[in-house]
Amino acid sequence: MGSGRYLDDPLTFTRNPPSSSSPITESSFLGESISRSGSFESESLRGGDGDSFSDADFALEKLAGTVQFYERHVFLCYKKPSVWPARIEASEFDRLPRLLSSVISARKSSMKKETLLTICEGHDGTETSNGDVLIFPDMIRYRRLTHFDVDTFVEEVLVKDVEWLPGNPESLNGSYVFVCCHGSRNRRCGVCGPSLVSRFREEIEFFGLRGEVSVSPCSHIGGHKYTGDVIIYGLNINQRVTGHWYGCVTLEDVPLLLEQHINKGEIVDRLWRGEMGLPEEDQKKTQEQRLLLNSEKISNREVTQESFNNGICCQSRAVPELNGSCCQQNGNSSYCLEENHTEKNTSERVTSVKKASLRISSSENGSSCGFKACAAMSMWLESWEKEDTYAALAVACAAASVAIAYNCYKQLK
């Protein structure tokens, strides 16, 4: 049994999960340690009675593998979290959620998909009016379900997997974020959840994502020790509808989830609990594979960056034209070209000296002393520059001129 199971919740309807797997989603590699210190602002950390939450109130264990297997998530939009009773699915005064939960439970053996039912906030006259039903991964919405329609709705939509004709389903677009705010079920979610919803809405406005990302408070989804609990439904980079669960989410994590998960399609592994369609063990294996893949990518990036910084791109020094091209592409052309030019001249001089020494050693009449003298002469000649030659010629010409002038002077006498 996974630590995140919530079999005590009548809203969960599951059979024995089959073995399944999911494509690995690329993500940034983050540390596995989780800290709750200073997670929320001081006013958010305190309940109405003045009690505060400490680290002991939250889970500090590994989160992956704490979502029970399910394949379909049904959300019933119904009233506000502030009026939800602790067991809204069994409330005598909330007929619609009670009937829907009861019929789903009675028909669960006939359903082809493991189905999870959750209540989310509903406001008449809005995109999530009371009685609206959202279904994932189908990404559809049925409007204005009433307690008279529950039996036919469950039979047609959830058992037979066909359209409910009176409802005329609407397609859902964008990403849908659900945050547990069920305060009557657990005080921590009642305090932290609304703060997260407010922060999500602020960041959505700030980043101009209204109409693309929707945020709703929802009822108990299991694992209150992982407060704040967040579920995000939407298309991944492969255009497949996914449902990812995050736990121990703080106010500071909200921009990260919007940027990394929703905008880039990358999993935030530090907060990741699991995914729709994956059994608990597969959730753990999937994260391990993803972390391993990301760590390898980071290592490769570090090696590449180190190679670039050290000029290792100019490895083929035997082909100077390639070296120059490589260095120019990386913005270090002047340094690398100058370095290669110097090495080329030095290499040519050393080669010439070696050839001269080899010729001397092959001579049968050369002695060891002659070898040393010739080798020294060869090295001296190799280092001789044109300017030195011109200067020597000038001195020789001057000496010759002096000698000729001296001879002429002696003849005249």
Coordinates of C-alpha atoms in Angstrom, one line a residue:
M1 CA 0.0 0.0 0.0
G2 CA 1.4 3.4 -1.0
S3 CA 1.6 6.0 1.7
G4 CA -0.6 8.3 -0.5
R5 CA -3.6 5.9 -0.9
Y6 CA -6.9 7.3 -0.1
L7 CA -9.2 4.2 0.0
D8 CA -11.1 5.7 2.9
D9 CA -12.6 8.3 0.5
P10 CA -15.9 7.1 -1.0
L11 CA -15.3 9.3 -4.0
T12 CA -12.6 6.9 -5.3
F13 CA -13.7 3.9 -7.4
T14 CA -10.9 1.6 -8.4
R15 CA -10.2 -2.0 -9.3
N16 CA -6.8 -3.8 -9.2
P17 CA -4.6 -1.6 -11.4
P18 CA -3.0 -3.2 -14.4
S19 CA 0.6 -2.9 -15.3
S20 CA 1.1 0.2 -17.4
S21 CA 3.8 2.7 -18.4
S22 CA 4.0 6.2 -19.6
P23 CA 6.5 8.0 -21.9
I24 CA 9.2 9.8 -20.0
T25 CA 8.7 13.5 -19.9
E26 CA 11.8 15.6 -20.1
S27 CA 12.5 17.8 -17.2
S28 CA 15.0 19.7 -15.3
F29 CA 16.9 17.7 -12.7
L30 CA 16.1 19.0 -9.2
G31 CA 17.0 17.8 -5.7
E32 CA 14.8 15.3 -4.0
S33 CA 14.8 16.9 -0.5
I34 CA 11.7 18.8 0.5
S35 CA 11.6 21.6 3.0
R36 CA 8.5 23.2 4.4
S37 CA 10.1 25.9 6.5
G38 CA 8.9 29.3 5.5
S39 CA 6.7 27.8 2.8
F40 CA 3.8 30.2 3.2
E41 CA 3.6 33.8 4.4
S42 CA 3.0 34.1 8.2
E43 CA -0.6 35.1 7.8
S44 CA -1.2 32.0 5.7
L45 CA 0.4 29.7 8.1
R46 CA -2.2 30.4 10.8
G47 CA -5.7 29.2 11.1
G48 CA -8.6 31.1 12.3
D49 CA -8.0 30.0 15.9
G50 CA -4.5 31.3 15.9
D51 CA -2.9 27.9 15.7
S52 CA 0.2 27.6 13.5
F53 CA 1.5 24.7 11.4
S54 CA 5.0 23.3 11.8
D55 CA 7.1 21.0 9.7
A56 CA 5.7 18.0 11.5
D57 CA 2.3 18.7 9.9
F58 CA 3.6 18.1 6.5
A59 CA 5.2 15.1 4.6
L60 CA 8.9 15.2 4.4
E61 CA 9.2 11.9 2.5
K62 CA 9.7 11.1 -1.1
L63 CA 6.6 12.1 -3.0
A64 CA 6.7 10.0 -6.1
G65 CA 4.4 7.0 -6.0
T66 CA 1.8 8.5 -3.7
V67 CA -1.1 8.7 -6.2
Q68 CA -3.4 5.8 -6.5
F69 CA -4.0 4.4 -9.9
Y70 CA -6.9 5.8 -11.9
E71 CA -7.7 6.4 -15.6
R72 CA -10.4 9.0 -15.6
H73 CA -11.2 12.0 -13.4
V74 CA -14.7 13.4 -13.1
F75 CA -15.2 16.8 -11.5
L76 CA -18.6 18.0 -10.4
C77 CA -18.8 21.8 -10.0
Y78 CA -20.8 22.5 -6.9
K79 CA -20.9 25.4 -4.5
K80 CA -17.9 26.9 -2.6
P81 CA -15.4 25.1 -0.4
S82 CA -16.5 27.1 2.6
V83 CA -19.9 25.3 2.6
W84 CA -18.7 21.8 1.8
P85 CA -19.1 19.4 4.6
A86 CA -16.3 17.0 5.5
R87 CA -18.0 14.1 3.6
I88 CA -19.8 16.0 0.9
E89 CA -20.4 12.9 -1.1
A90 CA -22.5 11.5 1.8
S91 CA -24.1 14.7 2.9
E92 CA -27.9 14.6 3.4
F93 CA -28.3 18.2 2.3
D94 CA -26.2 18.0 -0.9
R95 CA -28.3 15.7 -3.1
L96 CA -26.4 16.0 -6.4
P97 CA -22.9 15.0 -5.2
R98 CA -24.4 12.3 -3.0
L99 CA -26.4 10.7 -5.8
L100 CA -23.6 11.0 -8.3
S101 CA -21.2 9.3 -5.9
S102 CA -23.7 6.6 -5.1
V103 CA -24.5 5.7 -8.7
I104 CA -20.8 5.7 -9.7
S105 CA -20.0 3.4 -6.8
A106 CA -22.9 1.1 -7.8
R107 CA -21.8 0.9 -11.4
K108 CA -18.0 0.8 -11.0
S109 CA -17.8 -2.9 -11.9
S110 CA -19.3 -2.1 -15.3
M111 CA -16.9 0.7 -16.1
K112 CA -14.0 0.2 -18.4
K113 CA -11.9 2.8 -16.7
E114 CA -10.9 3.4 -13.1
T115 CA -12.8 6.5 -12.2
L116 CA -12.1 9.2 -9.6
L117 CA -14.8 11.7 -8.6
T118 CA -14.0 15.0 -7.1
I119 CA -16.0 18.1 -6.3
C120 CA -14.7 21.5 -7.5
E121 CA -16.0 25.0 -7.0
G122 CA -19.1 26.1 -8.9
H123 CA -20.6 29.5 -9.5
D124 CA -23.8 30.0 -11.5
G125 CA -23.3 32.1 -14.6
T126 CA -19.5 31.3 -14.9
E127 CA -17.4 28.8 -16.8
T128 CA -17.9 26.4 -13.9
S129 CA -21.6 26.7 -13.0
N130 CA -23.2 24.5 -10.4
G131 CA -24.0 21.1 -12.0
D132 CA -21.3 21.3 -14.7
V133 CA -19.2 18.1 -15.1
L134 CA -15.6 18.2 -16.3
I135 CA -14.1 14.9 -17.5
F136 CA -10.3 14.2 -18.0
P137 CA -8.5 13.0 -20.0
D138 CA -11.5 13.4 -22.4
M139 CA -11.3 17.2 -22.0
I140 CA -15.0 17.7 -22.2
R141 CA -17.7 19.5 -20.1
Y142 CA -21.3 18.7 -19.7
R143 CA -23.5 21.6 -18.5
R144 CA -26.1 21.7 -15.8
L145 CA -26.4 18.1 -14.5
T146 CA -29.3 17.7 -12.1
H147 CA -30.1 14.9 -9.7
F148 CA -32.8 13.7 -12.1
D149 CA -30.2 13.0 -14.8
V150 CA -27.6 11.2 -12.7
D151 CA -28.5 7.6 -13.6
T152 CA -28.7 8.2 -17.4
F153 CA -25.5 10.3 -17.3
V154 CA -23.5 7.7 -15.5
E155 CA -24.8 4.9 -17.8
E156 CA -24.2 6.7 -21.0
V157 CA -21.0 8.6 -20.4
L158 CA -19.1 6.6 -17.8
V159 CA -20.3 3.1 -18.5
K160 CA -21.0 3.0 -22.2
D161 CA -18.5 5.7 -23.1
V162 CA -20.9 7.5 -25.4
E163 CA -22.2 11.1 -25.4
W164 CA -25.0 12.0 -23.1
L165 CA -27.5 13.4 -25.6
P166 CA -29.2 16.0 -23.4
G167 CA -25.9 17.4 -22.4
N168 CA -24.2 18.3 -25.7
P169 CA -20.5 18.0 -24.5
E170 CA -18.2 21.0 -24.9
S171 CA -14.5 20.7 -25.6
L172 CA -12.0 22.0 -23.0
N173 CA -8.9 23.8 -24.1
G174 CA -5.8 24.9 -22.2
S175 CA -4.6 23.7 -18.8
Y176 CA -6.7 23.1 -15.8
V177 CA -5.3 23.4 -12.3
F178 CA -7.1 22.0 -9.2
V179 CA -6.0 22.8 -5.7
C180 CA -7.3 21.0 -2.6
C181 CA -9.1 23.6 -0.4
H182 CA -11.3 21.2 1.6
G183 CA -11.0 22.9 4.9
S184 CA -13.7 21.0 6.7
R185 CA -12.0 17.7 5.8
N186 CA -8.5 19.0 6.8
R187 CA -7.5 22.3 8.3
R188 CA -4.2 22.5 6.5
C189 CA -5.8 22.4 3.1
G190 CA -8.4 24.9 4.2
V191 CA -5.6 27.4 5.0
C192 CA -2.9 26.6 2.4
G193 CA -5.2 25.8 -0.5
P194 CA -7.0 29.2 -0.9
S195 CA -3.6 30.9 -0.6
L196 CA -2.3 28.8 -3.5
V197 CA -5.4 29.5 -5.6
S198 CA -5.0 33.2 -5.1
R199 CA -1.3 33.1 -6.0
F200 CA -2.1 31.0 -9.2
R201 CA -4.7 33.6 -10.3
E202 CA -2.3 36.5 -9.6
E203 CA 0.5 34.8 -11.6
I204 CA -1.9 33.9 -14.4
E205 CA -2.9 37.6 -14.7
F206 CA 0.7 38.7 -14.5
F207 CA 1.8 36.3 -17.3
G208 CA -1.2 37.0 -19.4
L209 CA -2.5 33.5 -19.3
R210 CA -6.2 34.2 -18.7
G211 CA -8.2 31.9 -21.0
E212 CA -5.3 29.5 -21.3
V213 CA -5.0 28.3 -17.7
S214 CA -8.0 27.8 -15.3
V215 CA -7.6 27.3 -11.6
S216 CA -10.3 25.9 -9.3
P217 CA -10.5 24.9 -5.6
C218 CA -11.4 21.2 -5.2
S219 CA -12.4 18.7 -2.5
H220 CA -10.3 16.1 -0.8
I221 CA -8.0 14.3 -3.4
G222 CA -6.0 12.2 -0.9
G223 CA -2.8 12.8 1.0
H224 CA -3.5 15.9 3.1
K225 CA -0.1 15.5 4.6
Y226 CA 1.2 16.6 1.2
T227 CA -0.6 20.0 1.4
G228 CA -0.6 21.9 -0.8
D229 CA -2.0 19.4 -3.2
V230 CA -2.2 20.4 -6.9
I231 CA -3.4 18.6 -10.0
I232 CA -2.6 19.9 -13.5
Y233 CA -4.5 18.6 -16.6
G234 CA -3.6 19.5 -20.1
L235 CA -1.7 18.5 -23.3
N236 CA 1.9 17.6 -23.0
I237 CA 4.6 18.1 -25.7
N238 CA 3.3 15.0 -27.5
Q239 CA -0.2 16.4 -27.5
R240 CA -1.4 13.8 -25.1
V241 CA -3.7 14.7 -22.2
T242 CA -1.9 14.1 -18.9
G243 CA -2.8 14.6 -15.3
H244 CA 0.1 15.3 -13.0
W245 CA -0.1 15.6 -9.2
Y246 CA 2.1 17.8 -7.1
G247 CA 2.5 17.9 -3.3
C248 CA 4.0 20.2 -0.7
V249 CA 3.5 23.1 -3.2
T250 CA 4.3 26.5 -1.7
L251 CA 3.5 30.0 -2.8
E252 CA 7.0 30.3 -4.2
D253 CA 6.5 27.2 -6.4
V254 CA 3.5 28.6 -8.3
P255 CA 5.5 30.6 -10.9
L256 CA 7.7 27.6 -11.3
L257 CA 4.8 25.3 -12.1
L258 CA 3.3 27.8 -14.6
E259 CA 6.6 28.3 -16.3
Q260 CA 8.2 24.9 -16.2
H261 CA 5.2 22.5 -16.3
I262 CA 2.5 24.4 -18.2
N263 CA 4.7 26.6 -20.5
K264 CA 7.6 24.2 -21.1
G265 CA 5.9 20.9 -20.5
E266 CA 8.6 19.8 -18.1
I267 CA 7.9 18.0 -14.8
V268 CA 8.9 19.6 -11.5
D269 CA 10.3 16.4 -10.0
R270 CA 11.0 18.0 -6.6
L271 CA 7.2 18.3 -6.1
W272 CA 5.9 15.4 -8.3
R273 CA 3.6 12.8 -6.7
G274 CA 2.4 10.9 -9.7
E275 CA 0.4 10.8 -12.8
M276 CA -3.0 9.7 -14.1
G277 CA -2.8 6.2 -15.7
L278 CA 0.3 5.1 -13.8
P279 CA 0.3 2.6 -10.8
E280 CA 2.4 3.7 -7.8
E281 CA 5.4 1.5 -8.6
D282 CA 5.5 2.7 -12.2
Q283 CA 5.3 6.3 -11.0
K284 CA 8.5 5.7 -9.0
K285 CA 10.2 4.0 -11.9
T286 CA 9.2 6.7 -14.3
Q287 CA 10.7 9.4 -12.0
E288 CA 13.9 7.4 -11.6
Q289 CA 14.3 7.1 -15.3
R290 CA 13.5 10.8 -15.8
L291 CA 16.0 11.9 -13.2
L292 CA 18.7 9.6 -14.6
L293 CA 18.1 11.0 -18.1
N294 CA 18.2 14.6 -16.9
S295 CA 21.3 14.0 -14.8
E296 CA 23.0 12.6 -17.9
K297 CA 22.0 15.7 -19.9
I298 CA 23.3 18.0 -17.2
S299 CA 26.6 16.1 -17.2
N300 CA 26.9 16.4 -21.0
R301 CA 26.1 20.1 -20.8
E302 CA 28.7 20.6 -18.2
V303 CA 31.4 18.7 -20.2
T304 CA 30.5 20.6 -23.3
Q305 CA 30.7 23.9 -21.4
E306 CA 34.0 23.0 -19.9
S307 CA 35.4 21.9 -23.2
F308 CA 34.3 25.2 -24.7
N309 CA 35.8 27.3 -21.9
N310 CA 39.1 25.4 -22.2
G311 CA 39.3 25.8 -26.0
I312 CA 39.1 22.0 -26.5
C313 CA 37.2 22.7 -29.6
C314 CA 40.6 23.2 -31.3
Q315 CA 41.7 19.6 -30.8
S316 CA 42.8 18.9 -34.4
R317 CA 45.9 21.0 -34.3
A318 CA 47.4 19.0 -37.2
V319 CA 44.7 20.7 -39.4
P320 CA 45.1 24.5 -38.7
E321 CA 42.3 25.5 -41.1
L322 CA 39.8 23.4 -39.1
N323 CA 41.1 24.8 -35.9
G324 CA 40.6 28.3 -37.1
S325 CA 37.1 27.5 -38.3
C326 CA 36.1 25.9 -35.0
C327 CA 37.5 28.7 -32.9
Q328 CA 35.7 31.3 -35.0
Q329 CA 32.4 29.7 -34.5
N330 CA 32.9 29.9 -30.7
G331 CA 34.1 33.5 -30.7
N332 CA 37.7 32.8 -29.8
S333 CA 39.2 33.1 -33.3
S334 CA 41.9 35.7 -32.5
Y335 CA 43.3 33.7 -29.5
C336 CA 43.1 30.3 -31.1
L337 CA 44.4 31.4 -34.5
E338 CA 47.3 33.2 -32.9
E339 CA 48.1 30.2 -30.8
N340 CA 48.0 27.9 -33.8
H341 CA 50.2 30.2 -35.8
T342 CA 52.8 30.2 -33.1
E343 CA 52.7 26.4 -32.7
K344 CA 52.9 26.0 -36.5
N345 CA 56.1 28.1 -36.7
T346 CA 57.7 26.3 -33.8
S347 CA 56.8 22.9 -35.2
E348 CA 58.3 23.8 -38.6
R349 CA 61.5 24.9 -37.0
V350 CA 61.9 21.8 -34.8
T351 CA 61.2 19.6 -37.9
S352 CA 63.9 21.4 -39.9
V353 CA 66.4 20.9 -37.0
K354 CA 65.5 17.2 -36.8
K355 CA 66.0 16.8 -40.6
A356 CA 69.4 18.6 -40.5
S357 CA 70.6 16.5 -37.6
L358 CA 69.4 13.3 -39.4
R359 CA 71.4 14.3 -42.5
I360 CA 74.5 14.9 -40.4
S361 CA 74.3 11.6 -38.5
S362 CA 74.0 9.7 -41.8
S363 CA 77.4 11.1 -43.1
E364 CA 80.2 8.5 -42.9
N365 CA 83.0 11.1 -42.5
G366 CA 81.4 13.1 -39.7
S367 CA 82.9 12.9 -36.2
S368 CA 81.1 13.4 -32.9
C369 CA 82.7 16.8 -32.7
G370 CA 81.8 17.7 -36.2
F371 CA 78.2 16.4 -35.5
K372 CA 77.9 18.7 -32.6
A373 CA 79.3 21.7 -34.5
C374 CA 77.1 21.1 -37.5
A375 CA 74.0 20.5 -35.3
A376 CA 74.8 23.7 -33.5
M377 CA 75.3 25.5 -36.8
S378 CA 72.0 24.0 -38.2
M379 CA 70.1 25.2 -35.1
W380 CA 71.7 28.6 -35.4
L381 CA 70.8 28.8 -39.1
E382 CA 67.2 27.7 -38.4
S383 CA 66.8 30.6 -36.0
W384 CA 68.4 33.1 -38.5
E385 CA 66.0 35.8 -39.6
K386 CA 66.0 37.8 -42.9
E387 CA 66.8 41.0 -41.0
D388 CA 69.9 39.4 -39.6
T389 CA 71.0 38.3 -43.1
Y390 CA 70.6 41.9 -44.5
A391 CA 72.5 43.3 -41.6
A392 CA 75.4 40.8 -42.1
L393 CA 75.4 41.6 -45.8
A394 CA 75.6 45.4 -45.1
V395 CA 78.5 44.8 -42.7
A396 CA 80.3 42.6 -45.3
C397 CA 79.8 45.3 -48.0
A398 CA 81.1 48.0 -45.7
A399 CA 84.1 45.9 -44.8
A400 CA 84.8 45.3 -48.5
S401 CA 84.4 49.0 -49.3
V402 CA 86.9 49.8 -46.5
A403 CA 89.3 47.2 -47.9
I404 CA 89.0 48.5 -51.5
A405 CA 89.5 52.1 -50.3
Y406 CA 92.5 51.1 -48.3
N407 CA 94.1 49.3 -51.3
C408 CA 93.5 52.4 -53.5
Y409 CA 95.1 54.6 -50.9
K410 CA 98.2 52.4 -50.8
Q411 CA 98.6 52.4 -54.6
L412 CA 98.4 56.2 -54.8
K413 CA 101.2 56.5 -52.4

